mmCIF file of C-alpha atoms and ligand atoms in Angstrom:
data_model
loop_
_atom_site.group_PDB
_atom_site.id
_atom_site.type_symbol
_atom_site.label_atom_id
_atom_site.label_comp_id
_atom_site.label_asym_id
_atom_site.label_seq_id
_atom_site.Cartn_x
_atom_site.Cartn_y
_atom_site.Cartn_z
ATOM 1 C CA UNK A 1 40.249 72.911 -129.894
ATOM 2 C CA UNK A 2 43.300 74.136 -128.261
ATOM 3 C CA UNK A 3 46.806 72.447 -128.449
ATOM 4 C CA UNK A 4 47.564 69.748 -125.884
ATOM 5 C CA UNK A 5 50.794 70.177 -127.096
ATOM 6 C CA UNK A 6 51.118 73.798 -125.894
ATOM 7 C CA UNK A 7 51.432 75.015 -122.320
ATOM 8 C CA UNK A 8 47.915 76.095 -120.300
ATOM 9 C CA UNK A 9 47.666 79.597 -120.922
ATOM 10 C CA UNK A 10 47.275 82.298 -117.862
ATOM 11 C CA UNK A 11 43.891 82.093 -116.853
ATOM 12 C CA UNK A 12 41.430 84.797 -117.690
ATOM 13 C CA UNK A 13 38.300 84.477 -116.497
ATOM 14 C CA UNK A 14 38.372 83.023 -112.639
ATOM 15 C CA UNK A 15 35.946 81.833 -110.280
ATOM 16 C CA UNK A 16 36.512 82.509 -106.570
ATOM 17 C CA UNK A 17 34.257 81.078 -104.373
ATOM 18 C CA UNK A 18 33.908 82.551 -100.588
ATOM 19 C CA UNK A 19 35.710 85.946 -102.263
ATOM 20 C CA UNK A 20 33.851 88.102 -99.849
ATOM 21 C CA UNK A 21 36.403 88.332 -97.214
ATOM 22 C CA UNK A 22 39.198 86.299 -95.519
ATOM 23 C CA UNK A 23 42.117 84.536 -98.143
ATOM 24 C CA UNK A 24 38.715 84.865 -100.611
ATOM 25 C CA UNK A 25 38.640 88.582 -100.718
ATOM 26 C CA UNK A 26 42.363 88.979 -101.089
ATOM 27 C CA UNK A 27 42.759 86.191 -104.151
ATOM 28 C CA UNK A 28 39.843 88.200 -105.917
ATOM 29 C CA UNK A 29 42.308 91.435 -105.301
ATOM 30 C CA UNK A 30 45.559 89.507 -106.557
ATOM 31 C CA UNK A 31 42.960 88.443 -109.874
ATOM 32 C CA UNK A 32 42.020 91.989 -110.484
ATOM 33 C CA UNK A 33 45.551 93.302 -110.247
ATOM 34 C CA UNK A 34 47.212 90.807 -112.310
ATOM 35 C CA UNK A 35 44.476 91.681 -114.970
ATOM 36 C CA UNK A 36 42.544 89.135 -115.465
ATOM 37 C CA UNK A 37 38.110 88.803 -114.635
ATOM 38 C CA UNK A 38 36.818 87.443 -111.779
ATOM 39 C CA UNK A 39 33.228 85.798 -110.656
ATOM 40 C CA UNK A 40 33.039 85.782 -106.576
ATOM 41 C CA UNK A 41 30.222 84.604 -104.346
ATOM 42 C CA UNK A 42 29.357 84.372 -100.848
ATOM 43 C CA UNK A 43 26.456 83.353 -99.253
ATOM 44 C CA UNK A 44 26.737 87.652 -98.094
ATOM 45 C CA UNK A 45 28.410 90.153 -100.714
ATOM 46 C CA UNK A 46 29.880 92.113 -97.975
ATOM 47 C CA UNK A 47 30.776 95.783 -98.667
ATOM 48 C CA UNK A 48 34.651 95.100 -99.192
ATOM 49 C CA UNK A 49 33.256 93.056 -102.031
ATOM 50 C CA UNK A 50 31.113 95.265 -103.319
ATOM 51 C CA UNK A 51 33.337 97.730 -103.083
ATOM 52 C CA UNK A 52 36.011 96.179 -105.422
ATOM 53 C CA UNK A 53 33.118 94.978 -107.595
ATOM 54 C CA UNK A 54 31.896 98.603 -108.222
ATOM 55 C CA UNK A 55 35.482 99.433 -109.145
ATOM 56 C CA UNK A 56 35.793 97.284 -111.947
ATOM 57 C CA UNK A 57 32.239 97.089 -113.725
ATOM 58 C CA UNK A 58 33.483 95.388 -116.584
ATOM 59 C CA UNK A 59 35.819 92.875 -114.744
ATOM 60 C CA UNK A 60 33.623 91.597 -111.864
ATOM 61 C CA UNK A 61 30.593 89.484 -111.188
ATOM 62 C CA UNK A 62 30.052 89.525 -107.265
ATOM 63 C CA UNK A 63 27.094 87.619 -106.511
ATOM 64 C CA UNK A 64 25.636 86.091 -103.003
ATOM 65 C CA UNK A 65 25.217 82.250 -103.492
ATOM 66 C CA UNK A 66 25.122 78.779 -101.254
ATOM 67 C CA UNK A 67 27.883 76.725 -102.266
ATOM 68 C CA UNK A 68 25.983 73.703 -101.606
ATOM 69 C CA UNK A 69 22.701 74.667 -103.642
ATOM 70 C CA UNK A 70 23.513 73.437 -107.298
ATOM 71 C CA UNK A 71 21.057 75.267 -108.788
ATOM 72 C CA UNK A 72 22.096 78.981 -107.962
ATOM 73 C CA UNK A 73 25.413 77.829 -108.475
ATOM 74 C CA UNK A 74 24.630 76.799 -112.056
ATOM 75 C CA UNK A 75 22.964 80.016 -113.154
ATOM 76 C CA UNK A 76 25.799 81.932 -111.296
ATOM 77 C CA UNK A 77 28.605 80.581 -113.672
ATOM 78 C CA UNK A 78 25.852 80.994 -116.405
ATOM 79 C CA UNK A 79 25.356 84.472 -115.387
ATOM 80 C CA UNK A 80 28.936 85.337 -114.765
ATOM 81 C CA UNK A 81 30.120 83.741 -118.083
ATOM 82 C CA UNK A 82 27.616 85.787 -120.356
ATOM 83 C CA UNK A 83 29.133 89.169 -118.474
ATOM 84 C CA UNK A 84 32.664 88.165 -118.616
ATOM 85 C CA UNK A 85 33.013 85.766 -121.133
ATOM 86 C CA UNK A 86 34.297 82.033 -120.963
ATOM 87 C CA UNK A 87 35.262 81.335 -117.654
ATOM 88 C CA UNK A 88 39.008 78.849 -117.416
ATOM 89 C CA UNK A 89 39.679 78.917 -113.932
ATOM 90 C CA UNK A 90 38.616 78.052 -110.069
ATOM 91 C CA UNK A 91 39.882 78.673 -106.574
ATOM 92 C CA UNK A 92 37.632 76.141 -104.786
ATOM 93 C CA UNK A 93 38.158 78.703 -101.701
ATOM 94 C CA UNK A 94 34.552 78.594 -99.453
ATOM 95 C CA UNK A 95 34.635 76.390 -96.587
ATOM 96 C CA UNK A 96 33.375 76.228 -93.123
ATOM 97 C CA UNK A 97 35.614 75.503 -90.062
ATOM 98 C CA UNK A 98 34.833 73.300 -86.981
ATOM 99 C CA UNK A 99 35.526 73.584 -83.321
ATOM 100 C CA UNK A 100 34.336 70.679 -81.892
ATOM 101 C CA UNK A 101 35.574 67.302 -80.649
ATOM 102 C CA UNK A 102 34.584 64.542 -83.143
ATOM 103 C CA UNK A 103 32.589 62.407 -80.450
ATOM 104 C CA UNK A 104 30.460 65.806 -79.613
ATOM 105 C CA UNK A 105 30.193 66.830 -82.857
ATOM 106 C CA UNK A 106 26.285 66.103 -84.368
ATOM 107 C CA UNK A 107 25.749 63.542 -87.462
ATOM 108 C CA UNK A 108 23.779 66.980 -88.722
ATOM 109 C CA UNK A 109 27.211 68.687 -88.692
ATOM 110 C CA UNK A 110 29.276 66.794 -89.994
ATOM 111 C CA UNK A 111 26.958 65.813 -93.065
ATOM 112 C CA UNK A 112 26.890 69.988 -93.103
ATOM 113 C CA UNK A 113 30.801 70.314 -93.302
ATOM 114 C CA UNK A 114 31.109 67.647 -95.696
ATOM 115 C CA UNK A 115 28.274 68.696 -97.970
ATOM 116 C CA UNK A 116 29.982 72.651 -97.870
ATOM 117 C CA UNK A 117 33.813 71.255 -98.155
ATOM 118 C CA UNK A 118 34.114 68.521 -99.930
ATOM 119 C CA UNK A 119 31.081 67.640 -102.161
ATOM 120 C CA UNK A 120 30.249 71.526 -103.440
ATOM 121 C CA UNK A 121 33.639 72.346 -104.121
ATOM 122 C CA UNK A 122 33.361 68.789 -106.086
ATOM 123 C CA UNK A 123 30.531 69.849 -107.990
ATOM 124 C CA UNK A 124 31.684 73.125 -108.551
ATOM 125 C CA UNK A 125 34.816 71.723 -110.003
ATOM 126 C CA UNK A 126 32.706 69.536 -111.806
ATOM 127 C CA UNK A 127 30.414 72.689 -113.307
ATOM 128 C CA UNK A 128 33.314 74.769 -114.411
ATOM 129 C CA UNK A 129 35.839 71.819 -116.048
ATOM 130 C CA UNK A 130 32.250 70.858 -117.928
ATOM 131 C CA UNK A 131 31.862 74.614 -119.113
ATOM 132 C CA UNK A 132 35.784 74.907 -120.199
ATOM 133 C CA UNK A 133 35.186 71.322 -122.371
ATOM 134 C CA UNK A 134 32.389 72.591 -123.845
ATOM 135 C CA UNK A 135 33.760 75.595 -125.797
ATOM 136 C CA UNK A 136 37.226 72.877 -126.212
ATOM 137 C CA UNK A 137 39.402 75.281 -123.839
ATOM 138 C CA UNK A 138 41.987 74.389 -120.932
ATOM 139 C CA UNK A 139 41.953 75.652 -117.471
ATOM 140 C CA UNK A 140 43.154 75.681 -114.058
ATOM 141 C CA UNK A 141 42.016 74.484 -110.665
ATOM 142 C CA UNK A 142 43.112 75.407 -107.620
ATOM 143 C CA UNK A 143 41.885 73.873 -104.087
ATOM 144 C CA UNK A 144 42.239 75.886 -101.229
ATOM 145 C CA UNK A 145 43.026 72.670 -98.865
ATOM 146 C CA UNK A 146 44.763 72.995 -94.957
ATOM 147 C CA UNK A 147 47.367 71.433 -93.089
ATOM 148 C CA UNK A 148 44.908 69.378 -91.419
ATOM 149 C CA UNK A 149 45.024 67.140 -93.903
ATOM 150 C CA UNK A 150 48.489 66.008 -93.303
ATOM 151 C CA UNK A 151 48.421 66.504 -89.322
ATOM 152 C CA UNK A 152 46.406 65.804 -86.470
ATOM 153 C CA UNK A 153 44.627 68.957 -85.118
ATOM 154 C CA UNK A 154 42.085 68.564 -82.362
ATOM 155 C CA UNK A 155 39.225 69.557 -82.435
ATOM 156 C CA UNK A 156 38.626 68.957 -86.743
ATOM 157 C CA UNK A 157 37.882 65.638 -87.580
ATOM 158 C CA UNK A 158 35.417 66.347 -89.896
ATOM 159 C CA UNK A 159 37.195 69.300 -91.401
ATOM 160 C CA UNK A 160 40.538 67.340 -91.633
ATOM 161 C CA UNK A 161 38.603 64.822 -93.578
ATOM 162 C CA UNK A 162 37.202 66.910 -96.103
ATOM 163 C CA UNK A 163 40.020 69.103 -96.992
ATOM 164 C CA UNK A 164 42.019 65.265 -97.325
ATOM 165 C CA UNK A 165 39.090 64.307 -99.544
ATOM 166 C CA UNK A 166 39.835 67.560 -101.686
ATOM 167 C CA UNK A 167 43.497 66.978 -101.794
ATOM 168 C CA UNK A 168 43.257 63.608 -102.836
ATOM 169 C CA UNK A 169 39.861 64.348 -105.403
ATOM 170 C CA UNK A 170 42.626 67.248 -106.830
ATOM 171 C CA UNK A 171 45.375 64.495 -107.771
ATOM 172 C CA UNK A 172 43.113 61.942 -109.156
ATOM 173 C CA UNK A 173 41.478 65.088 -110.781
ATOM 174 C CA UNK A 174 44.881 66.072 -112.464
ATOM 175 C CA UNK A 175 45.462 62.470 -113.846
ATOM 176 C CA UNK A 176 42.048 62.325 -115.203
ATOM 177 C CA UNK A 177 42.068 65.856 -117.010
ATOM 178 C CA UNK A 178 45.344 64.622 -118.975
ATOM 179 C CA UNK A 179 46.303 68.323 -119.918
ATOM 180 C CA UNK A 180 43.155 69.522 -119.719
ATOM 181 C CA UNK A 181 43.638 71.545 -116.927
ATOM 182 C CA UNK A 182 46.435 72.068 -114.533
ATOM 183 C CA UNK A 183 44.670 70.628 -110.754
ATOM 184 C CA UNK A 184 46.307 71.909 -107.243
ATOM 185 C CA UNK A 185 45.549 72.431 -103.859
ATOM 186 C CA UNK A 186 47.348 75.461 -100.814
ATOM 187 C CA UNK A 187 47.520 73.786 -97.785
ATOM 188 C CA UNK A 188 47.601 76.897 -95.529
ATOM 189 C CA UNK A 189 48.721 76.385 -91.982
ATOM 190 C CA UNK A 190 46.120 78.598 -89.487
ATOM 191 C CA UNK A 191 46.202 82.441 -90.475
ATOM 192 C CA UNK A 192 44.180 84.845 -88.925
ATOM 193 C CA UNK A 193 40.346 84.980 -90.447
ATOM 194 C CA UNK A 194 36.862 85.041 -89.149
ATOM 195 C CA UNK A 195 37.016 80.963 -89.542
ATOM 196 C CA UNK A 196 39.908 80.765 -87.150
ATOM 197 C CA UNK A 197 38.716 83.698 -84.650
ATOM 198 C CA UNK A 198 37.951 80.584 -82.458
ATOM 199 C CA UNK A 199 41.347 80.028 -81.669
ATOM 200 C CA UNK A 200 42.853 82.037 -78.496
ATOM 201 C CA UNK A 201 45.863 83.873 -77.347
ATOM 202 C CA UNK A 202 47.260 80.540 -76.111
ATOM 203 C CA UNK A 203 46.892 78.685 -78.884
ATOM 204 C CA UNK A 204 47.939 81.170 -80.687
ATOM 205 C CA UNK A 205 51.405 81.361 -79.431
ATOM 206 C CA UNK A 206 51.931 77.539 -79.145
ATOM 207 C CA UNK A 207 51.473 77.444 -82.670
ATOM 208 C CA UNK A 208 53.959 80.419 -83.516
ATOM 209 C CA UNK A 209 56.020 78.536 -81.167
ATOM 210 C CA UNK A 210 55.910 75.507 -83.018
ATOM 211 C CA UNK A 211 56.337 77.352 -86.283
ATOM 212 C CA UNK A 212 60.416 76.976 -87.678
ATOM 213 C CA UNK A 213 59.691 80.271 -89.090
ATOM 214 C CA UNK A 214 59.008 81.939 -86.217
ATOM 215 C CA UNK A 215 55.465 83.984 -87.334
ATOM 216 C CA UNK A 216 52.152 83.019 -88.375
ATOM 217 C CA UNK A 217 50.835 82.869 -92.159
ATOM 218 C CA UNK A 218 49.200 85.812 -93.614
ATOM 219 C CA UNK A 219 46.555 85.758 -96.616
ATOM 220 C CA UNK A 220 49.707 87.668 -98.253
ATOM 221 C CA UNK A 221 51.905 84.578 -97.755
ATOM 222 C CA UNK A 222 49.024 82.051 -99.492
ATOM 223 C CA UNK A 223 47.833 85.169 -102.278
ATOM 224 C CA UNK A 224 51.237 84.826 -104.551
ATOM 225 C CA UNK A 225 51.256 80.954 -104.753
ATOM 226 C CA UNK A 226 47.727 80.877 -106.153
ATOM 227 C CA UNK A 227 48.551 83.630 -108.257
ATOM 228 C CA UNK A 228 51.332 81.196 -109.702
ATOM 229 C CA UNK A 229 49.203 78.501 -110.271
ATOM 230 C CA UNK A 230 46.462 80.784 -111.636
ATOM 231 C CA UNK A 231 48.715 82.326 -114.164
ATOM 232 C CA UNK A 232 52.240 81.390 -114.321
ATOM 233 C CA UNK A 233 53.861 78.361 -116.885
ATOM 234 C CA UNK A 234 55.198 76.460 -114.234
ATOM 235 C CA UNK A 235 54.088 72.448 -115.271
ATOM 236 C CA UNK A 236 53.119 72.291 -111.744
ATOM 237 C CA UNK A 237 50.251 70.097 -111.590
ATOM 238 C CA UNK A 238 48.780 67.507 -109.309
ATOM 239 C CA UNK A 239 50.276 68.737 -106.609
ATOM 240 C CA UNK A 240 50.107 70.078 -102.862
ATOM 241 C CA UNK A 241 51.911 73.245 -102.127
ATOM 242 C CA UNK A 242 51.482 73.717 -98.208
ATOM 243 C CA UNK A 243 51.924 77.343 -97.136
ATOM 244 C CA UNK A 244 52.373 76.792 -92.813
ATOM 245 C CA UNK A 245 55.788 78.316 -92.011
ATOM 246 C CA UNK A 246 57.281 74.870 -91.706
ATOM 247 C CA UNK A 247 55.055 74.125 -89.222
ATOM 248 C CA UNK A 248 53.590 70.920 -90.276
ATOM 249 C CA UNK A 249 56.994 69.383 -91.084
HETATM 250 N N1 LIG B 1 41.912 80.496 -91.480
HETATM 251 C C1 LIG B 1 42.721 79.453 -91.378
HETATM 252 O O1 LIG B 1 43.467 79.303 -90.402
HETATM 253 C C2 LIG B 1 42.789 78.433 -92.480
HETATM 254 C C3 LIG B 1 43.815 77.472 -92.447
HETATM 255 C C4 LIG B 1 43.907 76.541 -93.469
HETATM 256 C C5 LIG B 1 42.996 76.570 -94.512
HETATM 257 N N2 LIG B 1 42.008 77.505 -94.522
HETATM 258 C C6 LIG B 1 41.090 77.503 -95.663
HETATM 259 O O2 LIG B 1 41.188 78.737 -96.343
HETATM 260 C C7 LIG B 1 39.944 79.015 -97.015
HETATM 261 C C8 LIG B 1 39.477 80.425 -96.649
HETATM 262 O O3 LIG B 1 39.255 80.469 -95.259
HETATM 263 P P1 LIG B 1 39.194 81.819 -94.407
HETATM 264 O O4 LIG B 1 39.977 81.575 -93.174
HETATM 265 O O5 LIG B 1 39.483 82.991 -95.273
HETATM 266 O O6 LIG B 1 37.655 81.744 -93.961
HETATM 267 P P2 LIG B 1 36.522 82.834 -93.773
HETATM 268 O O7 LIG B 1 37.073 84.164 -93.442
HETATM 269 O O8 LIG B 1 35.533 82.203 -92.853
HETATM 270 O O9 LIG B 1 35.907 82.924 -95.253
HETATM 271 C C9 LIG B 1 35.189 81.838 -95.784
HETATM 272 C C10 LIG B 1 34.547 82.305 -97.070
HETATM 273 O O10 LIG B 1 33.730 81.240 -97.566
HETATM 274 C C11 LIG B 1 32.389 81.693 -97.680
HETATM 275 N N3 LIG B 1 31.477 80.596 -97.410
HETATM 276 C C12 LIG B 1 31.379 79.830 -96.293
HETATM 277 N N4 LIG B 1 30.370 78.957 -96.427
HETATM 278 C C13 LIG B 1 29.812 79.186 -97.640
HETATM 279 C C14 LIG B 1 28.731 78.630 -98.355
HETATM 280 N N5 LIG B 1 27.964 77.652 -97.830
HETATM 281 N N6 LIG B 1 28.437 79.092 -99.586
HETATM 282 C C15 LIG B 1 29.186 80.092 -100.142
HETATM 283 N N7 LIG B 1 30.223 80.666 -99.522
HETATM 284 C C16 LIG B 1 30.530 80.215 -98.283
HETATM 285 C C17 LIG B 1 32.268 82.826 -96.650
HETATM 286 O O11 LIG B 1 31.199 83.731 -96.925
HETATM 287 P P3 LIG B 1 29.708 83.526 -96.310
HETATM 288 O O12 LIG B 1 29.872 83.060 -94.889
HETATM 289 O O13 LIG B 1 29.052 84.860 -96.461
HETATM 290 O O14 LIG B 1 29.055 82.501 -97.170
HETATM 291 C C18 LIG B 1 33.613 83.495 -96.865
HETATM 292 O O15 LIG B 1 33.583 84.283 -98.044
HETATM 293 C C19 LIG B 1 38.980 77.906 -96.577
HETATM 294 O O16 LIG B 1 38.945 76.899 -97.560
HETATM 295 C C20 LIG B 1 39.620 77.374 -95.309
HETATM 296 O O17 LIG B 1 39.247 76.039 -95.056
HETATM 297 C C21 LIG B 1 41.874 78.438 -93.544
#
C-alpha cells in the first residue's frame, strides 16, 4: 500500500479515451513523449492512431471500443493492463457534441448524449479508480469538461448538462478519493475539431471577437495542462482549470 503521506507519483500507465483524433490524439502524443504508456480507444482506430501505435509496440494499446458498452470497456482495461502493466491514470476525453435547440432536440438524443458524456465517462472512472485500489496504488483523473458548463451556449443544453454533471461528479470525486487520486476537469473553450466543424465562419469570428485574448484555443493550448495534471506534483486537485482565452470570464 502506498504512502498517503507522500505526493501522487507521475502517472505511468494512462487511459485516453476518444485518442483517435481531435484533443484525444494529441494528449496520447503529449503521453508518449513525456514517457509514460498509454491505452486509447475509439469507436474507429483511425490511421493517425495506428500510426503512433505501430511506433511504440511496447508503449501502446490502441483499440476500437463504445464508450457506453461496459463490457468491451472492461476487457479493454483488462487487455491493456496485462500489455502495459497497472494502469494509474484517465483522461475521460470521448464525448459527442450537439447542435440542436433543446425543444427540437429528441428524448432519444439526449438519453444518447447523456449515456456517452456523462454516465460512461462515470463508469469508466469508476472501472479504472476500482483497478488502481485493487493492486493498493494512487492515480490521477482528469475530465475533459467545456465552458458550457459555466456559460450559456445555444444550441447545447444537453451537452452543457453533462459536461456540468462531470465537473461537479469530478469534485465530489476528489473529496471522496481522500488522496487516493488527484480528480480534475479542462474546461476548453471551442477549438477547432471534427465535433465543432458545425460551427461557421460567423460564429467563428464572434467568438474570437469575444475572446480577451484575441485567438481561438488550439489542442496545443489544452495538451500542456493535462500533461500537468497527468504528471506534475502540483497538489492541484478538485479543481476546474478552464482553457477559453478568457472568453468565458
Ligand atoms: N471542440 C471543441 O470546441 C470543444 C470545446 C470544449 C470541450 N471539448 C471537449 O473536448 C473533448 C474532445 O473533443 P474533440 O473536439 O477533440 O472531439 P472529436 O474530434 O469529435 O473527438 C472525439 C473523440 O471521442 C471519440 N468518441 C466519440 N464518441 C465515442 C464513443 N461512443 N465511444 C468511444 N469513443 C467515442 C471519437 O472517436 P469515434 O467517433 O471514432 O468513436 C474521437 O476520438 C470532448 O470531451 C469535448 O466535449 C471540445
Amino acid at each position: 500500500m502506498s504512502d498517503k503521506t507522500e505526493p501522487i507519483g507521475p502517472a505511468t500507465v494512462v487511459v485516453v479515451s476518444g485518442g483517435s483524433r481531435g484533443l484525444g490524439l494529441a494528449i496520447v502524443e503529449d503521453i508518449l513523449a513525456q514517457g509514460a504508456k498509454v491505452a486509447a480507444f475509439a469507436r474507429t482506430v483511425t490511421p493517425e492512431l495506428e500510426a503512433v501505435a505501430a511506433a511504440h509496440p511496447d508503449r501502446v494499446v490502441a483499440a476500437s471500443v463504445d464508450v457506453t458498452d461496459v463490457k468491451a470497456i472492461n476487457a479493454f482495461l483488462k487487455d491493456a493492463e496485462s500489455r502495459l502493466g497497472p494502469i494509474d491514470a484517465l483522461v475521460n476525453n470521448a464525448a459527442m457534441g450537439q447542435d440542436s435547440l433543446h425543444v427540437h432536440t429528441s428524448p432519444e438524443q439526449i438519453a444518447k448524449i447523456i449515456e456517452t458524456n456523462l454516465t460512461a465517462p462515470l463508469l469508466l472512472a469508476r472501472a479504472v479508480l476500482r483497478r488502481i485500489m485493487a493492486k493498493g496504488n494512487r492515480g490521477r483523473i482528469v475530465m475533459v469538461t467545456s465552458v458550457c458548463a459555466q456559460r450559456g451556449y445555444s444550441g447545447l443544453v444537453a451537452y452543457s448538462a453533462t459536461k456540468g454533471g462531470l465537473d461537479s461528479a469530478m469534485r465530489t470525486l476528489a473529496r471522496e478519493m481522500h488522496g487516493r487520486a488527484l480528480v480534475n476537469s479542462v474546461a476548453p473553450g471551442f477549438f477547432a475539431s471534427e465535433m465543432s466543424s458545425v460551427l461557421g465562419q460567423t460564429q467563428l469570428d464572434t467568438i474570437t471577437r469575444r475572446t480577451p485574448s484575441g485567438r481561438l484555443v488550439e489542442p496545443d493550448n489544452i495538451v500542456p495542462v493535462v500533461n500537468t495534471l497527468l504528471f506534475h506534483d502540483t497538489n492541484i486537485n478538485g479543481q476546474v482549470i478552464t482553457v477559453d482565452g478568457g472568453n468565458s470570464i
